[in-house]
Coordinates of C-alpha atoms in Angstrom, one line a residue:
Chain S
M296 CA -30.2 -3.2 2.6
A297 CA -31.2 0.0 4.3
L298 CA -32.3 1.2 0.9
I299 CA -34.8 -1.8 0.7
L300 CA -35.8 -1.3 4.3
Q301 CA -36.7 2.2 3.4
R302 CA -38.7 1.5 0.3
L303 CA -40.8 -0.6 2.6
V304 CA -41.4 1.8 5.4
A305 CA -41.3 5.2 3.8
P306 CA -44.4 6.8 2.4
A307 CA -44.4 7.4 -1.4
R308 CA -46.9 9.8 -2.8
R309 CA -46.3 11.4 -6.0
G310 CA -47.2 14.9 -7.1
A311 CA -46.1 16.9 -10.0
L312 CA -45.1 19.9 -8.2
K313 CA -43.3 17.8 -5.5
H314 CA -41.3 16.1 -8.1
S315 CA -40.4 19.2 -9.9
T316 CA -36.9 20.6 -9.9
Y317 CA -36.0 22.9 -6.8
E318 CA -35.5 26.5 -7.9
C319 CA -36.4 28.4 -4.8
G320 CA -40.1 28.0 -5.6
E321 CA -40.0 29.7 -8.7
E322 CA -41.1 27.9 -12.0
V323 CA -38.1 26.1 -13.6
E324 CA -36.5 28.2 -16.1
G325 CA -34.7 26.2 -18.9
S326 CA -32.4 23.3 -18.5
A327 CA -29.9 22.9 -15.9
W328 CA -27.3 21.5 -18.3
T329 CA -26.2 25.0 -19.4
Q330 CA -22.9 26.5 -20.1
F331 CA -20.6 27.0 -17.4
N332 CA -17.3 29.0 -16.7
I333 CA -14.4 28.0 -18.8
R334 CA -12.2 28.7 -15.8
F335 CA -13.3 25.3 -14.3
Y336 CA -11.7 23.8 -17.4
V337 CA -8.4 25.6 -17.2
I338 CA -8.1 24.6 -13.5
A339 CA -8.6 20.9 -14.3
L340 CA -5.9 21.1 -17.0
V341 CA -3.5 22.7 -14.7
F342 CA -4.3 20.3 -12.0
L343 CA -3.5 17.5 -14.5
I344 CA -0.1 18.5 -15.0
F345 CA 0.9 19.1 -11.4
D346 CA -0.8 16.0 -10.3
V347 CA 1.3 14.1 -12.5
E348 CA 4.3 15.7 -11.2
V349 CA 3.2 14.7 -7.5
V350 CA 2.7 11.2 -8.8
I351 CA 6.4 11.3 -10.2
L352 CA 7.7 12.5 -6.9
F353 CA 6.2 9.6 -4.9
P354 CA 8.7 6.8 -6.1
W355 CA 11.5 9.4 -6.0
A356 CA 10.8 10.2 -2.3
V357 CA 10.7 6.5 -1.4
V358 CA 14.3 6.0 -2.6
F359 CA 15.5 9.5 -1.9
K360 CA 17.3 8.3 1.4
D361 CA 19.6 5.8 -0.7
I362 CA 20.5 8.0 -3.5
G363 CA 21.0 11.2 -1.8
L364 CA 22.5 14.3 -3.5
V365 CA 22.3 13.1 -7.1
A366 CA 18.7 12.3 -6.7
F367 CA 18.2 15.9 -5.1
V368 CA 19.9 17.7 -7.9
E369 CA 17.9 15.9 -10.7
M370 CA 14.5 16.4 -9.0
L371 CA 15.4 20.0 -8.4
I372 CA 15.9 20.4 -12.3
F373 CA 12.5 18.7 -12.9
L374 CA 10.7 20.8 -10.3
C375 CA 12.3 24.0 -11.7
V376 CA 10.8 23.2 -15.1
L377 CA 7.4 22.7 -13.7
T378 CA 7.8 25.9 -11.4
I379 CA 8.3 27.7 -14.6
G380 CA 5.0 26.4 -15.8
L381 CA 3.4 27.4 -12.6
V382 CA 4.9 30.9 -12.8
A383 CA 3.6 31.0 -16.6
V384 CA 0.0 30.1 -15.5
W385 CA 0.4 32.6 -12.6
R386 CA 1.5 35.5 -14.9
R387 CA -1.2 34.7 -17.3
R388 CA -3.8 35.2 -14.5
D389 CA -5.2 31.7 -15.0
L390 CA -5.2 31.2 -11.3
D391 CA -7.2 34.3 -10.6
W392 CA -10.8 33.6 -10.1
V393 CA -12.0 37.1 -10.1
K394 CA -10.8 38.9 -13.5
M395 CA -11.2 42.6 -13.6
V396 CA -11.9 43.4 -17.2
L397 CA -12.9 47.1 -17.6
P398 CA -12.5 48.4 -21.0
Y399 CA -12.4 51.9 -19.7
A400 CA -9.6 51.2 -17.2
R401 CA -8.0 54.4 -17.3
G402 CA -7.8 57.4 -15.0
R403 CA -9.5 56.5 -11.6
Y404 CA -10.6 53.1 -12.8
A405 CA -7.1 52.0 -13.4
R406 CA -6.6 51.1 -9.6
L407 CA -9.6 48.6 -10.1
T408 CA -7.9 46.5 -12.6
R409 CA -4.8 45.9 -10.6
D410 CA -4.2 42.3 -9.5
P411 CA -6.2 41.9 -6.2
D412 CA -3.1 40.2 -4.7
Chain R
M73 CA -3.7 -17.5 4.5
D74 CA -4.7 -19.9 7.3
T75 CA -8.1 -20.0 9.2
F76 CA -6.7 -17.9 12.0
D77 CA -5.5 -15.1 9.8
L78 CA -8.8 -15.2 7.8
L79 CA -10.8 -15.1 11.1
A80 CA -8.7 -12.3 12.5
T81 CA -9.3 -10.2 9.2
I82 CA -12.9 -10.6 9.3
I83 CA -13.1 -9.7 13.0
K84 CA -11.0 -6.7 12.3
V85 CA -13.2 -5.6 9.3
V86 CA -16.3 -5.8 11.5
I87 CA -14.7 -3.9 14.4
V88 CA -13.3 -1.1 12.2
F89 CA -16.7 -0.8 10.3
V90 CA -18.7 -0.8 13.6
T91 CA -16.4 1.7 15.1
I92 CA -16.7 4.1 12.2
L93 CA -20.3 3.9 12.3
V94 CA -20.5 4.5 16.0
T95 CA -18.0 7.4 15.8
I96 CA -20.1 8.9 12.9
I97 CA -23.1 8.7 15.4
I98 CA -21.2 10.2 18.2
L99 CA -19.6 12.9 15.9
G100 CA -23.1 13.8 14.7
L101 CA -24.1 14.5 18.2
A102 CA -20.8 16.1 19.4
E103 CA -21.0 18.4 16.2
R104 CA -24.2 19.9 17.6
R105 CA -23.5 19.8 21.2
V106 CA -20.1 21.4 21.1
S107 CA -21.5 23.9 18.6
G108 CA -24.2 24.6 21.2
F109 CA -21.6 25.1 24.0
M110 CA -19.6 27.4 21.8
Q111 CA -22.6 29.6 21.2
Y112 CA -23.5 29.5 24.8
R113 CA -26.5 27.3 24.5
L114 CA -27.3 23.6 25.4
G115 CA -27.7 21.7 21.9
P116 CA -29.9 18.6 21.6
N117 CA -30.0 16.9 25.2
R118 CA -33.5 15.4 25.2
V119 CA -33.2 12.0 23.6
G120 CA -31.6 9.6 25.9
P121 CA -29.0 10.5 28.6
W122 CA -27.2 13.8 27.6
G123 CA -28.9 13.4 24.2
L124 CA -26.7 10.4 23.3
L125 CA -29.4 8.9 21.3
Q126 CA -30.3 12.0 19.3
T127 CA -28.4 10.9 16.2
V128 CA -30.0 7.4 16.3
A129 CA -33.4 9.0 16.4
D130 CA -32.3 11.2 13.4
G131 CA -31.1 8.2 11.4
I132 CA -34.5 6.4 12.2
K133 CA -36.3 9.6 11.0
F134 CA -34.4 9.6 7.8
L135 CA -35.6 6.1 7.3
F136 CA -39.0 7.0 7.5
K137 CA -39.0 9.9 5.2
E138 CA -40.3 9.7 1.7
D139 CA -37.6 9.5 -0.9
I140 CA -38.3 11.9 -3.6
I141 CA -36.8 11.4 -7.0
P142 CA -37.3 14.6 -9.1
D143 CA -38.8 13.9 -12.6
N144 CA -35.9 15.9 -14.2
V145 CA -33.0 13.9 -13.0
N146 CA -30.6 11.5 -14.9
R147 CA -31.8 8.3 -13.1
P148 CA -29.0 5.9 -13.3
I149 CA -26.3 8.2 -12.4
Y150 CA -28.6 9.9 -9.9
L151 CA -29.1 6.6 -7.9
L152 CA -25.4 5.6 -8.2
A153 CA -23.8 8.9 -7.0
P154 CA -24.5 8.6 -3.3
V155 CA -23.1 4.9 -3.4
I156 CA -19.8 6.2 -5.4
T157 CA -19.6 8.7 -2.4
M158 CA -20.1 6.3 0.4
I159 CA -18.1 3.2 -0.4
P160 CA -14.7 4.9 -0.8
A161 CA -15.4 6.9 2.3
F162 CA -15.8 3.8 4.4
M163 CA -13.0 1.8 2.4
T164 CA -10.3 4.4 3.3
F165 CA -9.8 3.8 6.9
A166 CA -8.8 0.1 6.0
V167 CA -5.0 0.9 5.8
I168 CA -4.8 3.1 8.8
P169 CA -3.1 1.2 11.8
F170 CA -4.7 1.9 15.2
G171 CA -2.3 0.1 17.4
V172 CA 0.8 -2.0 17.8
P173 CA 0.5 -5.5 16.6
L174 CA -1.0 -7.9 19.0
E175 CA 0.4 -11.4 19.9
I176 CA -2.3 -14.0 20.4
A177 CA -1.4 -17.7 20.7
G178 CA 1.8 -17.3 18.7
H179 CA 0.2 -15.4 16.1
T180 CA 0.9 -11.7 15.3
V181 CA -2.2 -9.9 14.5
K182 CA -1.7 -6.2 13.1
L183 CA -4.1 -3.9 14.3
Q184 CA -5.0 -2.6 10.7
V185 CA -7.4 -4.1 8.2
A186 CA -4.9 -4.3 5.4
D187 CA -1.3 -3.6 5.5
I188 CA -0.7 -3.1 1.7
N189 CA 2.6 -1.6 0.7
I190 CA 1.3 1.5 -1.1
G191 CA -1.1 2.4 1.7
L192 CA -0.6 6.2 1.1
L193 CA -1.3 6.0 -2.5
Y194 CA -4.4 3.7 -1.6
I195 CA -5.7 6.7 0.5
L196 CA -5.0 9.3 -2.1
A197 CA -6.6 7.3 -4.9
L198 CA -9.8 6.4 -3.1
T199 CA -10.4 10.1 -2.0
S200 CA -10.0 10.9 -5.6
V201 CA -12.8 8.4 -6.6
G202 CA -15.0 10.1 -4.0
V203 CA -14.8 13.3 -6.0
Y204 CA -16.8 11.6 -8.9
G205 CA -19.5 10.8 -6.4
L206 CA -19.9 14.7 -5.7
V207 CA -19.7 15.7 -9.4
L208 CA -22.0 13.1 -10.8
A209 CA -24.5 13.9 -8.0
G210 CA -24.4 17.6 -9.0
W211 CA -24.6 16.8 -12.6
S212 CA -27.4 14.2 -12.5
A213 CA -29.8 16.1 -10.4
G214 CA -30.8 18.3 -13.5
S215 CA -30.9 21.3 -11.3
K216 CA -29.0 24.3 -11.3
Y217 CA -27.8 24.7 -7.7
P218 CA -26.3 21.2 -7.6
L219 CA -24.6 21.5 -10.9
L220 CA -22.7 24.6 -9.5
G221 CA -22.1 22.9 -6.3
G222 CA -20.8 19.9 -8.0
L223 CA -18.4 22.0 -10.2
R224 CA -17.2 24.0 -7.3
S225 CA -16.5 21.0 -5.4
S226 CA -14.5 19.3 -8.1
A227 CA -12.3 22.3 -8.7
Q228 CA -11.8 22.8 -5.0
L229 CA -10.9 19.1 -4.3
I230 CA -8.6 18.9 -7.1
S231 CA -6.7 22.1 -6.2
Y232 CA -6.1 21.1 -2.6
E233 CA -5.2 17.5 -3.6
L234 CA -2.0 19.0 -5.0
A235 CA -1.1 20.6 -1.8
M236 CA -2.0 17.5 0.1
G237 CA 0.1 15.2 -2.1
L238 CA 3.2 17.7 -1.8
A239 CA 2.8 17.8 1.9
I240 CA 2.8 13.9 1.9
V241 CA 6.0 13.7 -0.4
G242 CA 8.0 15.4 2.5
V243 CA 7.0 12.7 4.9
I244 CA 7.7 10.0 2.6
M245 CA 11.4 11.4 2.0
V246 CA 12.2 11.1 5.6
S247 CA 10.6 7.8 6.4
G248 CA 11.4 6.1 3.2
G249 CA 8.3 4.2 2.7
L250 CA 4.8 4.3 1.5
T251 CA 3.3 2.1 4.2
F252 CA 1.9 3.6 7.5
N253 CA 3.9 1.1 9.6
E254 CA 7.1 2.3 8.2
I255 CA 6.1 5.9 8.7
I256 CA 4.9 5.4 12.4
T257 CA 7.9 3.1 13.3
H258 CA 10.3 5.8 11.9
Q259 CA 8.5 8.5 13.9
Q260 CA 8.6 6.4 17.1
A261 CA 12.4 5.7 16.5
T262 CA 13.1 9.5 16.0
S263 CA 10.4 12.1 16.8
W264 CA 7.1 13.0 15.3
N265 CA 7.1 14.3 11.8
F266 CA 5.2 17.4 13.1
W267 CA 8.4 18.6 14.9
K268 CA 10.4 17.9 11.8
Q269 CA 8.2 19.4 9.2
P270 CA 5.7 21.7 10.7
L271 CA 5.3 23.6 7.5
A272 CA 4.3 20.2 5.7
A273 CA 1.8 19.4 8.7
L274 CA 0.3 23.0 8.3
V275 CA -0.2 22.6 4.6
F276 CA -1.7 19.2 5.1
L277 CA -4.0 20.3 7.8
V278 CA -5.5 23.0 5.7
A279 CA -5.8 20.7 2.6
M280 CA -7.3 18.2 4.9
F281 CA -10.1 20.6 5.9
A282 CA -10.7 21.6 2.2
E283 CA -10.7 17.9 1.1
T284 CA -13.5 17.0 3.5
N285 CA -15.5 20.0 2.3
R286 CA -15.7 21.2 6.0
L287 CA -16.0 24.8 7.1
P288 CA -14.2 27.2 6.5
F289 CA -14.0 25.5 3.0
D290 CA -17.6 24.2 2.6
L291 CA -18.0 26.3 -0.7
T292 CA -19.8 23.3 -2.2
E293 CA -22.7 23.4 0.0
A294 CA -22.6 27.1 0.9
E295 CA -26.3 27.4 1.9
Q296 CA -26.6 31.0 1.4
E297 CA -25.6 30.8 -2.3
L298 CA -26.3 27.4 -3.4
V299 CA -29.0 25.8 -1.2
G300 CA -27.5 22.6 -0.4
G301 CA -24.9 22.4 -3.1
Y302 CA -24.6 19.1 -4.9
H303 CA -27.2 17.2 -2.5
T304 CA -30.0 19.8 -3.0
E305 CA -32.3 17.4 -4.9
Y306 CA -31.4 14.5 -2.7
S307 CA -33.8 13.5 0.2
S308 CA -34.3 10.9 2.8
F309 CA -31.7 8.1 3.0
K310 CA -29.8 9.2 0.0
F311 CA -29.1 12.4 1.6
L312 CA -28.1 10.5 4.7
M313 CA -25.6 8.6 2.8
F314 CA -23.9 11.8 1.7
Y315 CA -24.0 12.9 5.3
M316 CA -22.5 9.9 6.7
S317 CA -19.7 9.8 3.9
E318 CA -18.8 13.4 4.9
Y319 CA -18.3 12.3 8.6
A320 CA -16.5 9.1 7.5
N321 CA -14.2 11.3 5.6
V322 CA -13.6 13.6 8.4
I323 CA -12.7 10.5 10.7
T324 CA -10.3 9.2 8.0
A325 CA -8.6 12.4 7.4
S326 CA -8.1 12.9 11.1
G327 CA -6.5 9.4 11.2
F328 CA -4.4 10.0 8.3
M329 CA -3.1 13.4 9.9
V330 CA -2.3 11.5 13.1
C331 CA -0.3 8.7 11.3
L332 CA 1.5 11.2 9.1
F333 CA 2.4 13.9 11.5
F334 CA 1.6 12.8 15.2
G335 CA 3.1 9.5 15.5
G336 CA 0.1 7.3 14.8
W337 CA -0.4 4.9 17.8
D338 CA 3.0 6.1 19.3
M339 CA 2.7 7.4 23.0
P340 CA 5.7 9.5 23.8
F341 CA 8.2 8.4 26.3
I342 CA 6.7 4.8 26.4
D343 CA 7.8 1.8 24.5
E344 CA 4.6 0.1 23.7
K345 CA 6.0 -3.0 22.3
A346 CA 7.9 -3.8 25.5
L347 CA 4.7 -3.7 27.6
G348 CA 2.9 -6.7 26.0
H349 CA -0.8 -6.6 26.1
W350 CA -1.1 -3.4 28.0
G351 CA 1.2 -1.8 25.3
V352 CA -1.6 -2.7 22.8
V353 CA -4.3 -1.1 25.0
L354 CA -2.2 2.0 25.5
S355 CA -1.4 2.4 21.9
V356 CA -5.1 2.1 20.8
L357 CA -6.0 4.6 23.4
A358 CA -3.2 7.0 22.3
F359 CA -4.6 6.6 18.6
V360 CA -8.1 7.0 19.7
S361 CA -7.4 10.1 21.8
K362 CA -5.3 11.9 19.0
V363 CA -8.0 11.3 16.6
G364 CA -10.7 12.6 18.8
F365 CA -8.5 15.8 19.3
F366 CA -8.7 16.3 15.5
L367 CA -12.3 15.6 15.3
F368 CA -12.9 18.3 18.0
L369 CA -10.5 20.7 16.1
Y370 CA -12.9 20.2 12.9
I371 CA -15.9 21.6 15.1
W372 CA -13.7 24.1 16.9
V373 CA -12.5 25.6 13.5
R374 CA -16.0 25.4 12.2
W375 CA -17.1 28.0 14.8
T376 CA -14.2 30.1 14.6
F377 CA -13.4 30.9 11.0
P378 CA -16.0 32.4 8.5
R379 CA -16.3 30.7 5.1
F380 CA -13.8 31.8 2.4
R381 CA -15.2 33.4 -0.7
Y382 CA -14.5 31.2 -3.8
D383 CA -11.7 33.4 -5.3
Q384 CA -10.0 33.5 -1.9
L385 CA -10.3 29.6 -1.9
M386 CA -8.6 29.3 -5.1
R387 CA -5.9 31.8 -4.4
L388 CA -5.0 30.1 -1.1
G389 CA -4.9 26.7 -2.8
W390 CA -2.8 27.7 -5.7
K391 CA -1.0 30.6 -4.8
V392 CA 0.0 29.9 -1.1
L393 CA -0.4 26.2 -0.3
L394 CA 1.2 24.8 -3.7
P395 CA 4.4 27.0 -3.4
L396 CA 4.7 26.1 0.2
G397 CA 4.4 22.6 -0.4
L398 CA 7.3 22.9 -3.0
V399 CA 9.4 24.9 -0.6
N400 CA 8.8 22.1 1.9
I401 CA 10.0 19.5 -0.3
F402 CA 13.0 21.6 -1.3
A403 CA 13.9 22.3 2.2
V404 CA 13.7 18.8 3.5
G405 CA 15.5 17.5 0.2
L406 CA 18.4 20.0 0.9
W407 CA 18.6 19.2 4.5
M408 CA 18.7 15.4 4.0
A409 CA 21.1 15.7 1.1
L410 CA 23.7 17.8 3.0
R411 CA 23.4 15.6 6.1
A412 CA 24.0 12.3 4.2

């Protein structure tokens, strides 16, 4: 409703420059749909695994009070398996956003290649 | 469902919707006024008494602005994205109870739009749908800054959603139910979940700030790097829709936090249900003031902490909050299993 109202009251004057893509006033360089970093994809994959884990945890948490220790031990095993996965991803440096890749990482540059954590 | 229930539901929907809109208007002003006071200046105070009509004036101004749709956009998705963002933002509040049930003429009216038995999952699911809006807005604009902003926001939201989910699992374990009424009644009977699980509350609080894209986690629209993030190419009313859905999300997140960890409408040391109608008024007041505190906290934090760098954001989400959430579940589970 508000969108229709706005169509009626707002001015509409076209202009080639006005309707061009914003790039800080520079002329537009190439398409916007370019390649982007693979890290986003890796994060999405890892998220998928852990989100399924959280979804499985929900029904377990609801009935946890009634079942007690048995449920706890079972879920502990399940969580341990997934924690191993987390540790593996962590060790593979897939969770690090800034990756120091220096081919000459010897001598005084070795300090730079260390994990920032 | 008889006529009374139908009528009550319609009235509740209208009241909740209008309240959210009014709260957005107040929040839009409060944001700038409180920011002003924190920076030792006044903030907008000219339109109406104390500047109360400032946000209304802004809304009217948005209406009268030209709606520029750049030539380079993917038109259907570009037009759809603000709608996808806004509708879930307004729908999520439906399951949050804001007071004890009201007794009118032999009927019990729950002060909650919809008491569905998987209320928590409903909120998590709808906030996930909201992510689509941001990503599609960023992608469809056909511009580089929105694309980067959309990608960043998707990675950020999914990272913190995990921590949020893990924090919630701890709460479900102690209350044994997925509805808000069960959770609140359990907190009323014992004590607030905040005292029982401060770790989960902390994880949830941080994840909540990240999920609503607010400072210090507003990496998606970091204006020094990405101009406006995913809504760079949006103007006029479509921009207002993103703006409003952000505030609606902030309000819902505050309500969510209050219900999960701070007893919802529960006022400490008072039994609301024994007081009749005054108990209802008290409980609504308690809920509103608690939510108000968290809304203030949002603004307070905004001017207290600088923005994170993107790698710091990812490190906090994956290497701190996720393990902390697992530790919380483990601790709660062990404690409950040993006590049982």
